Short mmCIF file of C-alpha atoms in Angstrom, two decimals:
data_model
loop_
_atom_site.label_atom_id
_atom_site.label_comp_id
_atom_site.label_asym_id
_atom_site.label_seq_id
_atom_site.Cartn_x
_atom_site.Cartn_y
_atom_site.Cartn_z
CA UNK A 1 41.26 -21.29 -128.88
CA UNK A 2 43.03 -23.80 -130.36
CA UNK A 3 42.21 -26.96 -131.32
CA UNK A 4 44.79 -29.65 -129.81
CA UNK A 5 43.41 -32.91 -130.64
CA UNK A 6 44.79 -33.49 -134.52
CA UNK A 7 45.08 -36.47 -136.03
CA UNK A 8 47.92 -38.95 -134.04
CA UNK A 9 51.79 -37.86 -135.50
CA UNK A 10 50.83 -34.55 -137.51
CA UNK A 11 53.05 -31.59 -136.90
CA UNK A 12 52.00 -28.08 -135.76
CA UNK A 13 53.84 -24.72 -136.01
CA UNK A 14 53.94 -22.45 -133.26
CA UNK A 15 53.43 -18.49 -133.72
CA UNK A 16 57.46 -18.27 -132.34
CA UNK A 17 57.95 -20.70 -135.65
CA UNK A 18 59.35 -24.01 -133.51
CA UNK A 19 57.36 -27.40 -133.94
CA UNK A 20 56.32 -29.89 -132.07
CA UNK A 21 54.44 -32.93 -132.39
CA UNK A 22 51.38 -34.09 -130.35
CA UNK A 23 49.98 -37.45 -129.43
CA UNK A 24 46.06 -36.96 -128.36
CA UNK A 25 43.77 -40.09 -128.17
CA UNK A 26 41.01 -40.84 -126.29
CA UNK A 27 41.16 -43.96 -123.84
CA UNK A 28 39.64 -46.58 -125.75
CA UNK A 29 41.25 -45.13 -128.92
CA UNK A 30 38.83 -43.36 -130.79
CA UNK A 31 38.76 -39.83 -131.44
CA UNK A 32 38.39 -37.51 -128.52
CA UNK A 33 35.80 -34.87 -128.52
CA UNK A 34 37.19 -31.47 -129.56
CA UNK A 35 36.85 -28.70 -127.47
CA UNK A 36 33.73 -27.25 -128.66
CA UNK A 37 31.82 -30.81 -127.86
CA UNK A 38 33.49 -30.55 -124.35
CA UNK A 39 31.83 -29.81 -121.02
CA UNK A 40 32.78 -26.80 -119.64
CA UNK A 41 35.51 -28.29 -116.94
CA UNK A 42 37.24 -30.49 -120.01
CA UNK A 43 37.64 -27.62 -121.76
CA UNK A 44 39.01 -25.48 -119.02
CA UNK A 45 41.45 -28.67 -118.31
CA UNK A 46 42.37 -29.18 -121.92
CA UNK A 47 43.14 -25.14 -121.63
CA UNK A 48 45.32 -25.74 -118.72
CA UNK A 49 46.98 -28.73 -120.02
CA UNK A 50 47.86 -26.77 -123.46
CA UNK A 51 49.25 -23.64 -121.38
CA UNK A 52 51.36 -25.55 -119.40
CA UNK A 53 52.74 -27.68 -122.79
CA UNK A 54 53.43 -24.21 -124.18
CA UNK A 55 55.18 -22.64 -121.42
CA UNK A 56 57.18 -26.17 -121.90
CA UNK A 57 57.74 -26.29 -125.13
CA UNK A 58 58.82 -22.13 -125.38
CA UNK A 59 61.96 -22.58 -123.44
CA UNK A 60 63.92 -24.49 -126.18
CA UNK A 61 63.91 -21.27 -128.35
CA UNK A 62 65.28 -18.42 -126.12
CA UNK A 63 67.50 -16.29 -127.01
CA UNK A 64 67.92 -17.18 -130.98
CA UNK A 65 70.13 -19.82 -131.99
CA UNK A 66 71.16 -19.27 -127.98
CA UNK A 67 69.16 -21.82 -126.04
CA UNK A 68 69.88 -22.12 -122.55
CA UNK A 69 70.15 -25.24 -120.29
CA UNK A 70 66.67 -26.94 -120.60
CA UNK A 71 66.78 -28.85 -117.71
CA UNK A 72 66.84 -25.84 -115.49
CA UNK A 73 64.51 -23.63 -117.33
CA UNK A 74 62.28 -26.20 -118.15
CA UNK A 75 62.49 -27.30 -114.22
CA UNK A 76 61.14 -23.10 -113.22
CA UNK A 77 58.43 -23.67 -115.35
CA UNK A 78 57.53 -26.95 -114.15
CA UNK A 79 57.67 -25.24 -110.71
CA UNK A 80 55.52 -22.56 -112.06
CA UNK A 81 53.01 -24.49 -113.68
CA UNK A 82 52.81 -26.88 -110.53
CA UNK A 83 51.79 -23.52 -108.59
CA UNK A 84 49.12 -22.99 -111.29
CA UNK A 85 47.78 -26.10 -111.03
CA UNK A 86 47.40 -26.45 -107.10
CA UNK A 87 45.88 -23.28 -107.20
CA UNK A 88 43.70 -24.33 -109.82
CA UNK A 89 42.59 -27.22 -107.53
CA UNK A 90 42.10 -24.98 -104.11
CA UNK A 91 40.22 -21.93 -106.30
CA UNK A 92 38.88 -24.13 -109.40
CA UNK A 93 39.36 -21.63 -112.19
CA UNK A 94 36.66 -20.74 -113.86
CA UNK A 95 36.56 -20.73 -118.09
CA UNK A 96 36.22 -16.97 -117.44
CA UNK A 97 38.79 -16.63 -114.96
CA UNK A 98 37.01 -15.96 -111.86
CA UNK A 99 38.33 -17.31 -108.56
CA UNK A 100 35.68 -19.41 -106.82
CA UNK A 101 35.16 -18.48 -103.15
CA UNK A 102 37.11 -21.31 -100.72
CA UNK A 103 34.75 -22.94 -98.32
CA UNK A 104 35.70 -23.63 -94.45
CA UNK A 105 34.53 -25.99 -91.61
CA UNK A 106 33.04 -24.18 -88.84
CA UNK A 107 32.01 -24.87 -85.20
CA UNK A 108 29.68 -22.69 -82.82
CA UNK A 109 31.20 -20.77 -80.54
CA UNK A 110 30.11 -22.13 -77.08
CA UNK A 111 30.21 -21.68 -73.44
CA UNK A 112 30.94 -23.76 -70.29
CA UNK A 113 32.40 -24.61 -67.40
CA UNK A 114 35.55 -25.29 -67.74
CA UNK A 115 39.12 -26.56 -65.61
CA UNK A 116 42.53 -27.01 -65.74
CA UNK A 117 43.92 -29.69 -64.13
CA UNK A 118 47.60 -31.24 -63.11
CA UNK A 119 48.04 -34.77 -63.41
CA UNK A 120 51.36 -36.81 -62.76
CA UNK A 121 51.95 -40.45 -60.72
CA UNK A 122 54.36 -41.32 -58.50
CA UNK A 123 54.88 -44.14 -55.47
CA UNK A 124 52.41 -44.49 -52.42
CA UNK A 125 54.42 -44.64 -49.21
CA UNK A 126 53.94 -44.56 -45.19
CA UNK A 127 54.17 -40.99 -43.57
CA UNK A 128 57.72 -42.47 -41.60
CA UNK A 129 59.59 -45.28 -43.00
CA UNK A 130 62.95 -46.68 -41.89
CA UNK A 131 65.52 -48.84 -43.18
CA UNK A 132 66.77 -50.97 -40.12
CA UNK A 133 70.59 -52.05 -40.64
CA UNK A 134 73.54 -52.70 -38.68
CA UNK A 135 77.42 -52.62 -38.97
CA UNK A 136 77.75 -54.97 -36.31
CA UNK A 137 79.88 -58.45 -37.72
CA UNK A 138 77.60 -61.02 -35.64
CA UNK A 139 75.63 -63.24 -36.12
CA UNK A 140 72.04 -63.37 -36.18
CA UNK A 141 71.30 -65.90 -33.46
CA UNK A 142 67.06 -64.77 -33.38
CA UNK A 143 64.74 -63.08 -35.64
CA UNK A 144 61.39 -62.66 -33.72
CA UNK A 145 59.45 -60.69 -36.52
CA UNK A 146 57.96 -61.89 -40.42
CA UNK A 147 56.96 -59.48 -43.40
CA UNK A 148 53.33 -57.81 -42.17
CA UNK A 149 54.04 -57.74 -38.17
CA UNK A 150 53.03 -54.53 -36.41
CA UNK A 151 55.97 -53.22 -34.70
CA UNK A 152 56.28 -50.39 -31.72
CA UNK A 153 59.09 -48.03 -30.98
CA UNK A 154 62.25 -50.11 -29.21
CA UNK A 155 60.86 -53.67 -30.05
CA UNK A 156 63.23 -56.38 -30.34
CA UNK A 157 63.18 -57.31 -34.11
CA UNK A 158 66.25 -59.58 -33.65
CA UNK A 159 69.08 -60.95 -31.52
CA UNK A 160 72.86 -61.33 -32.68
CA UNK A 161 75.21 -63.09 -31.15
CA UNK A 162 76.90 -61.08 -28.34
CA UNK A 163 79.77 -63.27 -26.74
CA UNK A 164 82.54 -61.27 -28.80
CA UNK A 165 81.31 -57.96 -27.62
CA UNK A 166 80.95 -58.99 -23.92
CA UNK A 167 84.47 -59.32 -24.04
CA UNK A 168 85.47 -56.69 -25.51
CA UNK A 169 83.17 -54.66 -23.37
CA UNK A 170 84.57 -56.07 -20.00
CA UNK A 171 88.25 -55.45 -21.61
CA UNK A 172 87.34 -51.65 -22.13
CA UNK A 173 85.89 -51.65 -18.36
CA UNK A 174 89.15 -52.86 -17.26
CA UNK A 175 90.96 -50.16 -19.24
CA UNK A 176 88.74 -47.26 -17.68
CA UNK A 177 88.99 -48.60 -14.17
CA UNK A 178 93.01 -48.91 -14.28
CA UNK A 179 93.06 -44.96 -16.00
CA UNK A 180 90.61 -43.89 -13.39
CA UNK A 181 92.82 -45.14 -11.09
CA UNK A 182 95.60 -43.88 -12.20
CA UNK A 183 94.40 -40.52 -12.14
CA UNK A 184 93.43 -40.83 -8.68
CA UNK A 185 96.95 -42.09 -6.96
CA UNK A 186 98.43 -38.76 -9.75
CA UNK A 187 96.19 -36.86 -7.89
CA UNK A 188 96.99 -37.59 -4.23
CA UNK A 189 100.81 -36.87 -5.77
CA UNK A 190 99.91 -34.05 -6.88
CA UNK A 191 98.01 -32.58 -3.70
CA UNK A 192 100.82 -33.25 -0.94
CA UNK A 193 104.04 -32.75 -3.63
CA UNK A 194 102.05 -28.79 -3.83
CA UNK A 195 101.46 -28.82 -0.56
CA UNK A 196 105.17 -28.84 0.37
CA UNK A 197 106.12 -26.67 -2.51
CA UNK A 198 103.59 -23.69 -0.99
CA UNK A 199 105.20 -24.50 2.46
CA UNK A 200 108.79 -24.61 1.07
CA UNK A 201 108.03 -21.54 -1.12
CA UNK A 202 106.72 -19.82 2.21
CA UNK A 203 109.91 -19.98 4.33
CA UNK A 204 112.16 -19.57 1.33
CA UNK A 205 110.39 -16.00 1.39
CA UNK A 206 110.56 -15.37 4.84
CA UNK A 207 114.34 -16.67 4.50
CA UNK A 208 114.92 -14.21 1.96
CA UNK A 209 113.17 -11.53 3.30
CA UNK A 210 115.01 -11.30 6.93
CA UNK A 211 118.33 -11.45 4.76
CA UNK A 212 117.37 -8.69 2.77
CA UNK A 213 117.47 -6.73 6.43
CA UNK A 214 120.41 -8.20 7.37
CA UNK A 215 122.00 -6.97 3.95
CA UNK A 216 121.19 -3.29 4.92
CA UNK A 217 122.46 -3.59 8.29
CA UNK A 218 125.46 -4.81 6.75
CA UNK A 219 125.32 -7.64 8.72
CA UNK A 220 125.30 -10.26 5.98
CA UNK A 221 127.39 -10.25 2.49
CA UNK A 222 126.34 -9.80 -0.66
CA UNK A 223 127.08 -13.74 -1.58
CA UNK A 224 124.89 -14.93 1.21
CA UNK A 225 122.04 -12.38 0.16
CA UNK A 226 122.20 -13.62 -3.32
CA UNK A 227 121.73 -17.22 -1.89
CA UNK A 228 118.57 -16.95 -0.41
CA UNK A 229 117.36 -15.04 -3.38
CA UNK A 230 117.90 -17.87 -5.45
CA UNK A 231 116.05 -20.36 -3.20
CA UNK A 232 113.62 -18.37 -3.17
CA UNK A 233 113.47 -18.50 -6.78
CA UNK A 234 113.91 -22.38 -7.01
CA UNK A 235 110.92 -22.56 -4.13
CA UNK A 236 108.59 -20.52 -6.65
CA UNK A 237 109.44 -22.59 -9.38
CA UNK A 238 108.52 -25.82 -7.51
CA UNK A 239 105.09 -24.85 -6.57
CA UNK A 240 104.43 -23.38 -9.73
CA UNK A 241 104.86 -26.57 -11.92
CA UNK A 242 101.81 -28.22 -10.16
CA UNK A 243 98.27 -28.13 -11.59
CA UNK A 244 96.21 -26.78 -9.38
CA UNK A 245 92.44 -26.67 -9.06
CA UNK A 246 90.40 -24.87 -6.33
CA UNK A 247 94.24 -24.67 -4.19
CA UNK A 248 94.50 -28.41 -4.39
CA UNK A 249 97.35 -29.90 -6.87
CA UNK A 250 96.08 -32.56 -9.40
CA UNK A 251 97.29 -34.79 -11.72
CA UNK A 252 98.77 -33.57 -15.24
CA UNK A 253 95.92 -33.23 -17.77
CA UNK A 254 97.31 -36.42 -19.85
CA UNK A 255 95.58 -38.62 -16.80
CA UNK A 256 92.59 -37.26 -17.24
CA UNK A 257 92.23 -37.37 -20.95
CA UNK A 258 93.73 -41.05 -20.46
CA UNK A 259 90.37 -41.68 -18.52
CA UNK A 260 88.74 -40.26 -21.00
CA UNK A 261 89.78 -42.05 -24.05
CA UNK A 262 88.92 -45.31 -22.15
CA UNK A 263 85.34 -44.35 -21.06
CA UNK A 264 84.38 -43.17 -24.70
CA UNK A 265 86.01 -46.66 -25.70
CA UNK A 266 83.89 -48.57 -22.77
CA UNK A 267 80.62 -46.29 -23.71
CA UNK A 268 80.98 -47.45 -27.44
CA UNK A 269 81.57 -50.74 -26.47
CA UNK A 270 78.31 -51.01 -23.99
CA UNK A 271 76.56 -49.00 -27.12
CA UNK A 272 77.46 -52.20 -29.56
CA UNK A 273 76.34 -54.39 -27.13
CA UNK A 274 73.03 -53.06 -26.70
CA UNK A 275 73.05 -53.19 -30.39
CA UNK A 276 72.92 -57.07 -30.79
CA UNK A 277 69.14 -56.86 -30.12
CA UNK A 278 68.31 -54.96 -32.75
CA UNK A 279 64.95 -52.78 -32.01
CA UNK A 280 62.78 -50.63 -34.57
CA UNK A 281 63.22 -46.78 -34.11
CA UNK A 282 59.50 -46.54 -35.21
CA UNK A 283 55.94 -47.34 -34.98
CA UNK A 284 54.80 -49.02 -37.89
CA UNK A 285 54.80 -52.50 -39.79
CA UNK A 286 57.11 -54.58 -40.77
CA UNK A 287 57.25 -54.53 -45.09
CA UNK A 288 60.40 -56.24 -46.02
CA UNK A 289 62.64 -58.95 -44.10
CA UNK A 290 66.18 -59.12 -45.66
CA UNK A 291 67.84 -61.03 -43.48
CA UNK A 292 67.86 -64.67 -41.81
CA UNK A 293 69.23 -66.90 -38.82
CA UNK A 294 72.95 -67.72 -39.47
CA UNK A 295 73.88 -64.38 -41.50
CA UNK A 296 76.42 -61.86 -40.24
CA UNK A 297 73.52 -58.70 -39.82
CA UNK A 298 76.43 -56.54 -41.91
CA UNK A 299 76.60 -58.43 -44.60
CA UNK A 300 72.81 -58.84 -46.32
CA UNK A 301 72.57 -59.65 -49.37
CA UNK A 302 73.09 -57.16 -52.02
CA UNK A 303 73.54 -54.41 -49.39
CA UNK A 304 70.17 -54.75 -48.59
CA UNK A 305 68.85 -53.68 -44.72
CA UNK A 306 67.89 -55.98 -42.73
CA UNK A 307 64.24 -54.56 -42.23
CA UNK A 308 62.10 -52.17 -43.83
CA UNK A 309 59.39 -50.32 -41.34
CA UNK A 310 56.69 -48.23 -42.62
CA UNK A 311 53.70 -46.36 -40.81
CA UNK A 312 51.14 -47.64 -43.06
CA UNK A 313 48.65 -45.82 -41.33
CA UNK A 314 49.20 -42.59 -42.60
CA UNK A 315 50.34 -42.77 -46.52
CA UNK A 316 52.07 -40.33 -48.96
CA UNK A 317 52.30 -39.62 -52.70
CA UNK A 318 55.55 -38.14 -53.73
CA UNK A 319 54.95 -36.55 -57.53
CA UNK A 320 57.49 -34.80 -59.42
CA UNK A 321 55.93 -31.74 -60.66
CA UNK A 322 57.84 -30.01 -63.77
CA UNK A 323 59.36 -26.38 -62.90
CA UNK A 324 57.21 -25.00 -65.46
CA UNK A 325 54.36 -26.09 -63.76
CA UNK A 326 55.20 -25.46 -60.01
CA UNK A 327 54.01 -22.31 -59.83
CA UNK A 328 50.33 -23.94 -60.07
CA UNK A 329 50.78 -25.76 -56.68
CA UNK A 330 50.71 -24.57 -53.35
CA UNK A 331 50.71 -26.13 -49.68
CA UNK A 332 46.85 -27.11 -48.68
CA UNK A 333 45.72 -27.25 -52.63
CA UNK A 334 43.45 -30.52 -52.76
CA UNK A 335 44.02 -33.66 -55.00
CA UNK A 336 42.20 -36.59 -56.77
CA UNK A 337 43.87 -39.97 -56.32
CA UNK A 338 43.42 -42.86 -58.83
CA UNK A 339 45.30 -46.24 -58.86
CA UNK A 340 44.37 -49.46 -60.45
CA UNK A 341 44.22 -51.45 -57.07
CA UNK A 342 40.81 -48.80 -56.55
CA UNK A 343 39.30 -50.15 -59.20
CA UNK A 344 37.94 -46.84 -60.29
CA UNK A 345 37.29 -45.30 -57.54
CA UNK A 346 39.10 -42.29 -56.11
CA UNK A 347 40.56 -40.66 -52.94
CA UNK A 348 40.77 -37.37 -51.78
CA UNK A 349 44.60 -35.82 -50.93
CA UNK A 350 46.10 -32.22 -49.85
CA UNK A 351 49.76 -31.36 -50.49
CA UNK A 352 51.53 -31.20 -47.79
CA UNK A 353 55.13 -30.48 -48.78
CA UNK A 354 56.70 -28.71 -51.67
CA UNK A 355 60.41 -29.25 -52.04
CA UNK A 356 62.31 -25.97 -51.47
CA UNK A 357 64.78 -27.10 -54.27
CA UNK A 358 64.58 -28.80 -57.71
CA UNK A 359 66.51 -31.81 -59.00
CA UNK A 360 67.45 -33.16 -62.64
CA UNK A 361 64.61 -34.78 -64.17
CA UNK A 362 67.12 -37.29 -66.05
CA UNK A 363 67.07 -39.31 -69.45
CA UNK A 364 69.34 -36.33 -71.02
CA UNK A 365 66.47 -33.47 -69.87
CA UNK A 366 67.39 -30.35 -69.12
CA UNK A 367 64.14 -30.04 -67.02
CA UNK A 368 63.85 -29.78 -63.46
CA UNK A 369 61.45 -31.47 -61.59
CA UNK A 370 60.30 -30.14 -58.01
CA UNK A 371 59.72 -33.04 -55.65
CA UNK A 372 55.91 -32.85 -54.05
CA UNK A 373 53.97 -34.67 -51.10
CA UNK A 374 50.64 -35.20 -51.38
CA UNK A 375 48.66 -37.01 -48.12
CA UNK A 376 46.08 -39.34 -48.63
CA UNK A 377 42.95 -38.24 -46.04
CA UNK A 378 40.72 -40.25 -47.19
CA UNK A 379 39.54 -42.69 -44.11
CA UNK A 380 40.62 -46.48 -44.22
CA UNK A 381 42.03 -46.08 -47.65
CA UNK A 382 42.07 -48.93 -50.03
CA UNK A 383 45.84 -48.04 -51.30
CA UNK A 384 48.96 -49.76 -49.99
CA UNK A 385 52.38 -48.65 -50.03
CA UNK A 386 55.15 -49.70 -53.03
CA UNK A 387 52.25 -49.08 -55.81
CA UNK A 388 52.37 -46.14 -58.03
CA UNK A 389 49.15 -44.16 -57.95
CA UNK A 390 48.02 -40.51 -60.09
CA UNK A 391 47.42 -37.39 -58.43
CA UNK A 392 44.94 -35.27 -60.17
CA UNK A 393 45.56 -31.24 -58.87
CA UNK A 394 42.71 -28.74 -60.01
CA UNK A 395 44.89 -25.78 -60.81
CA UNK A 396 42.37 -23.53 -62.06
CA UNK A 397 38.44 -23.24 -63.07
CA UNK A 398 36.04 -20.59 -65.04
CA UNK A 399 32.22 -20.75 -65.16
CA UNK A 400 30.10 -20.24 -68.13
CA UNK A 401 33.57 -19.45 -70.00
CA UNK A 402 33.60 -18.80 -74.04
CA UNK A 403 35.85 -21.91 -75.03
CA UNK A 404 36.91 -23.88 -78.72
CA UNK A 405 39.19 -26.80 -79.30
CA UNK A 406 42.70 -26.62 -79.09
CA UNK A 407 43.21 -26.94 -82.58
CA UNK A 408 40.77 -23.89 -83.32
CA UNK A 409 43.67 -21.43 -81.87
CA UNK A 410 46.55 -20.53 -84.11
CA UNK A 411 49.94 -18.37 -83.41
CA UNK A 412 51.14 -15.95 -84.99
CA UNK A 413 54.31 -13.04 -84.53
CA UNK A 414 52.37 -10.73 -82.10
CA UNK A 415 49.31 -12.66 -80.71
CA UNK A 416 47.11 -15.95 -80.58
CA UNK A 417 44.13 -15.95 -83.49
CA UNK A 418 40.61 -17.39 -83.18
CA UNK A 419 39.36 -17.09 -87.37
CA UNK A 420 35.27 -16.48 -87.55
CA UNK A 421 33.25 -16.44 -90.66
CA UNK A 422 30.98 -13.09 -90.29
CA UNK A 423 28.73 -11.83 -93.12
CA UNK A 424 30.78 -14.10 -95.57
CA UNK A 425 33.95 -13.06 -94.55
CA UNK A 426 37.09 -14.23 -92.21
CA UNK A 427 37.42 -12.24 -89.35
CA UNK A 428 40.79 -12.56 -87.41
CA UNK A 429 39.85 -12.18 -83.44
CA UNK A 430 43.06 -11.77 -81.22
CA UNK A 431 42.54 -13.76 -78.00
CA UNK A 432 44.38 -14.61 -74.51
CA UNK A 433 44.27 -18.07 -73.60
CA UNK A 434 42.57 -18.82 -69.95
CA UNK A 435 41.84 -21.67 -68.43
CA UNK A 436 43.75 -24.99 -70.03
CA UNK A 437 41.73 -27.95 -70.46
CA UNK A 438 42.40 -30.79 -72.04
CA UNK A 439 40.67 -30.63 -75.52
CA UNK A 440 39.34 -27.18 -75.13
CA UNK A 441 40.55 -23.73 -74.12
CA UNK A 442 39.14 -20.86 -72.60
CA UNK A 443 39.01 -18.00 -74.90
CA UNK A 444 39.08 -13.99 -74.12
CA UNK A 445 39.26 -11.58 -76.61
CA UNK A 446 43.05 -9.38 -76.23
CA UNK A 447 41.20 -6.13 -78.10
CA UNK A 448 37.54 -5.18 -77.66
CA UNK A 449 36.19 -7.50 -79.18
CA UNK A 450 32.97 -8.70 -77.91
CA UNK A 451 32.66 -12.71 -78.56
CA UNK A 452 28.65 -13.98 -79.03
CA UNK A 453 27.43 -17.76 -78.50
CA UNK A 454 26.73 -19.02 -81.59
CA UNK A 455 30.00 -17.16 -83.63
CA UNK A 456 31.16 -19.57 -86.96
CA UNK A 457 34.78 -20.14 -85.44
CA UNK A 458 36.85 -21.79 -88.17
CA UNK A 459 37.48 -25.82 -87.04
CA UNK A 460 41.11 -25.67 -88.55
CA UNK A 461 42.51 -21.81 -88.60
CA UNK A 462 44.76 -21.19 -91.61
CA UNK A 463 46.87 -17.92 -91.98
CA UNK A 464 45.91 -18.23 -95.49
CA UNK A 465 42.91 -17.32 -95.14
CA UNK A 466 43.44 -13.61 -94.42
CA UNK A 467 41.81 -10.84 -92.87
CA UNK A 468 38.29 -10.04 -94.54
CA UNK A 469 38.43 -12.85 -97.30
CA UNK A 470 35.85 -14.22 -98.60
CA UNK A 471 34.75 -17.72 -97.41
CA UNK A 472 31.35 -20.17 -97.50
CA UNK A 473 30.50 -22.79 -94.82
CA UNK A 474 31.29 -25.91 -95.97
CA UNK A 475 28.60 -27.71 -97.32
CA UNK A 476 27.03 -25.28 -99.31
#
């Protein structure tokens, strides 16, 4: 080998005749050792070192006279040597060459019970709620409820001011009355104008029908024939212009749609004056108060209603459960509840609804999200409605299952990879991933593989580490 550390400035020639001149001095400036005095890993350094000033060096005399762009052959060689080097450092070449086996972290391979569980928040509310509003312009003369109250069905949360709509109301009775009876003095019309029409119509026939005899007997002319046809005719037409119902004339329809109009006009009056006492449509309590004495109940503030009613006694969790996940959950399936205000306690829940269509999930997602109920059965619960609580939904659960952390399963083109160290060697199992849990994952072997307790599975899988390579546990 040869001998690199000369004397600082003196030239050597190369077997490929160029020249160069080295620069070799130990740190404190003396003379460095040479080789020969070296321990075995300086020399195989100082052998590396040389190499990679050779390979270098050689590129400024290709091709005779010729040379070539050094910065991009001397950057391919640089890339070259760097790959020497790194694999220097993972395999530590030996002086003689030999690749050193690699060594690898390992972890039993273990059994347990093990789960998979869905967990996602979402606001506690009652079972029934309602928003209480009104789009009457009064104003609110009485408010006979407060934030908290316990309300029943049809109890009188408030009281507008109703003097506008008693008038109106008594105008639209007027209305109805005088089209009622209008219809009525159309109808008496009606019955004793048909009445004469059916008895004109009658002896215009019989008029006719003796002068049709007469005709034939040639008693009569054809002029006076023709004469009682036609008042015949104009009797028929008479009678038939009535409306007539059960044999009796009426009124034309327009009077009766006229009454009509006017009692749907007095009915929504009468409806709108019921309405100034406004009443909740629920059991439940009272949770918001919007409104005031002296406001105009249809125009709250910020479109707000004037009440909010929940029944707190039965309360809800709405989560929004990813489509990918859906397919987990099912009416009836059971749920942990956790919220701060429990103070680390928990509640039991059931879903009891599963939307039958998804929405956007939002914030540029294409996701959808599946809205979900879940009921909260546990007896006098400590949660309150408005807060935002965690539903915790066991999906699915092995026992006594082979399992290794997540980040002991690796992908690759055709299957998931567990790696093992067996007999000194990497072993790559193929494996189907069961039950989810959070740090670890159920394990079962895709071939026929048979997995033991105790197995060296490889903490950190690396492809590199190939199919029946040789490997040592770390540590030794």
């Amino acid at each position: 080998m040869a001998n690199r550390n000369e004397e600082k400035g003196e030239e050597h020639m190369r077997e490929d005749g160029m020249e160069y001149t080295g620069e070799n001095t130990g740190t404190d400036g003396s003379e460095p050792k040479n080789e020969q005095g070296a321990e075995p890993e300086d020399r195989e350094s100082a052998e590396i070192d040389r190499r990679m000033e050779l390979l270098m060096t050689q590129t400024d005399g290709l091709k005779k006279g010729k040379p070539k762009k050094k910065g991009f052959v001397r950057r391919k060689w640089l890339i070259a040597a760097g790959l020497i080097v790194c694999g220097a450092v993972v395999f530590k070449i030996t002086s003689g060459g030999k690749t050193a086996v690699p060594t690898v972290a390992t972890i039993p391979l273990t059994k347990q019970d093990i789960q998979e569980k869905l967990s996602l928040s979402g606001p506690v509310s009652g079972t029934d709620s309602v928003d209480v509003v009104s789009n009457i312009h009064a104003e609110i003369l009485q408010m006979n409820v407060k934030e908290g109250d316990q309300v029943t069905k049809g109890q009188v949360l408030a009281v507008l001011d109703s003097t506008d709509l008693e008038r109106e109301v008594n105008i639209a009775r007027n209305a109805y009355e005088q089209a009622v009876a209008n219809k009525e003095t159309q109808d008496k019309e009606a019955a004793l104008g048909y009445e004469k029409a059916v008895q004109d119509f009658q002896k215009a026939s019989l008029d006719h029908s003796r002068n049709s005899q007469l005709f034939e007997a040639g008693d009569i002319s054809q002029a006076d024939l023709e004469q009682s046809s036609n008042a015949l005719n104009d009797a028929r037409r008479a009678m038939e212009k009535y409306t007539v119902e059960n044999g009796r004339g009426v009124a034309d329809p327009s009077y009766a749609l006229q009454v009509q109009n006017a009692a749907f006009e007095l009915e929504k009056k009468q409806e709108e004056l019921e309405n100034t006492q406004i009443r909740s449509e629920i059991d439940g309590t009272v949770v918001r108060v919007n409104s005031k004495v002296g406001q105009f109940a249809d125009k709250v503030e910020d479109d707000k209603p004037m009440f909010s009613i929940e029944n707190l006694e039965q309360l809800e969790l709405e989560i929004q459960v990813s489509e990918f996940s859906i397919g987990k959950v099912q009416v009836g399936q059971k749920a942990r509840i956790r919220a701060d205000i429990l103070n680390g306690a928990e509640e039991e829940g059931e879903v009891v609804k599963i939307s039958p269509t998804g929405e956007e999930k939002g914030g540029g997602s294409t996701e959808r999200v599946i809205p979900t109920i879940i009921r909260v059965v546990t007896p006098d619960t400590k949660l309150m409605a408005g807060i935002t609580a965690r539903a915790e939904l066991m999906v699915q659960e092995a026992k006594d299952a082979f399992t290794v952390p997540v980040s002991a399963v690796f992908d690759s083109a055709d299957h998931s990879y567990i790696e093992v160290l067996q007999d000194g060697k990497i072993r790559w199992i193929p494996v189907t991933i069961g039950v989810d849990g959070e740090t670890v994952v159920e394990v079962v072997p895709a071939d026929d593989t048979e997995l033991q307790e105790g197995m060296a599975v490889v903490a950190v899988p690396d492809p590199a580490l190939t199919e029946g390579m040789e490997a040592l546990p770390a540590g030794q």
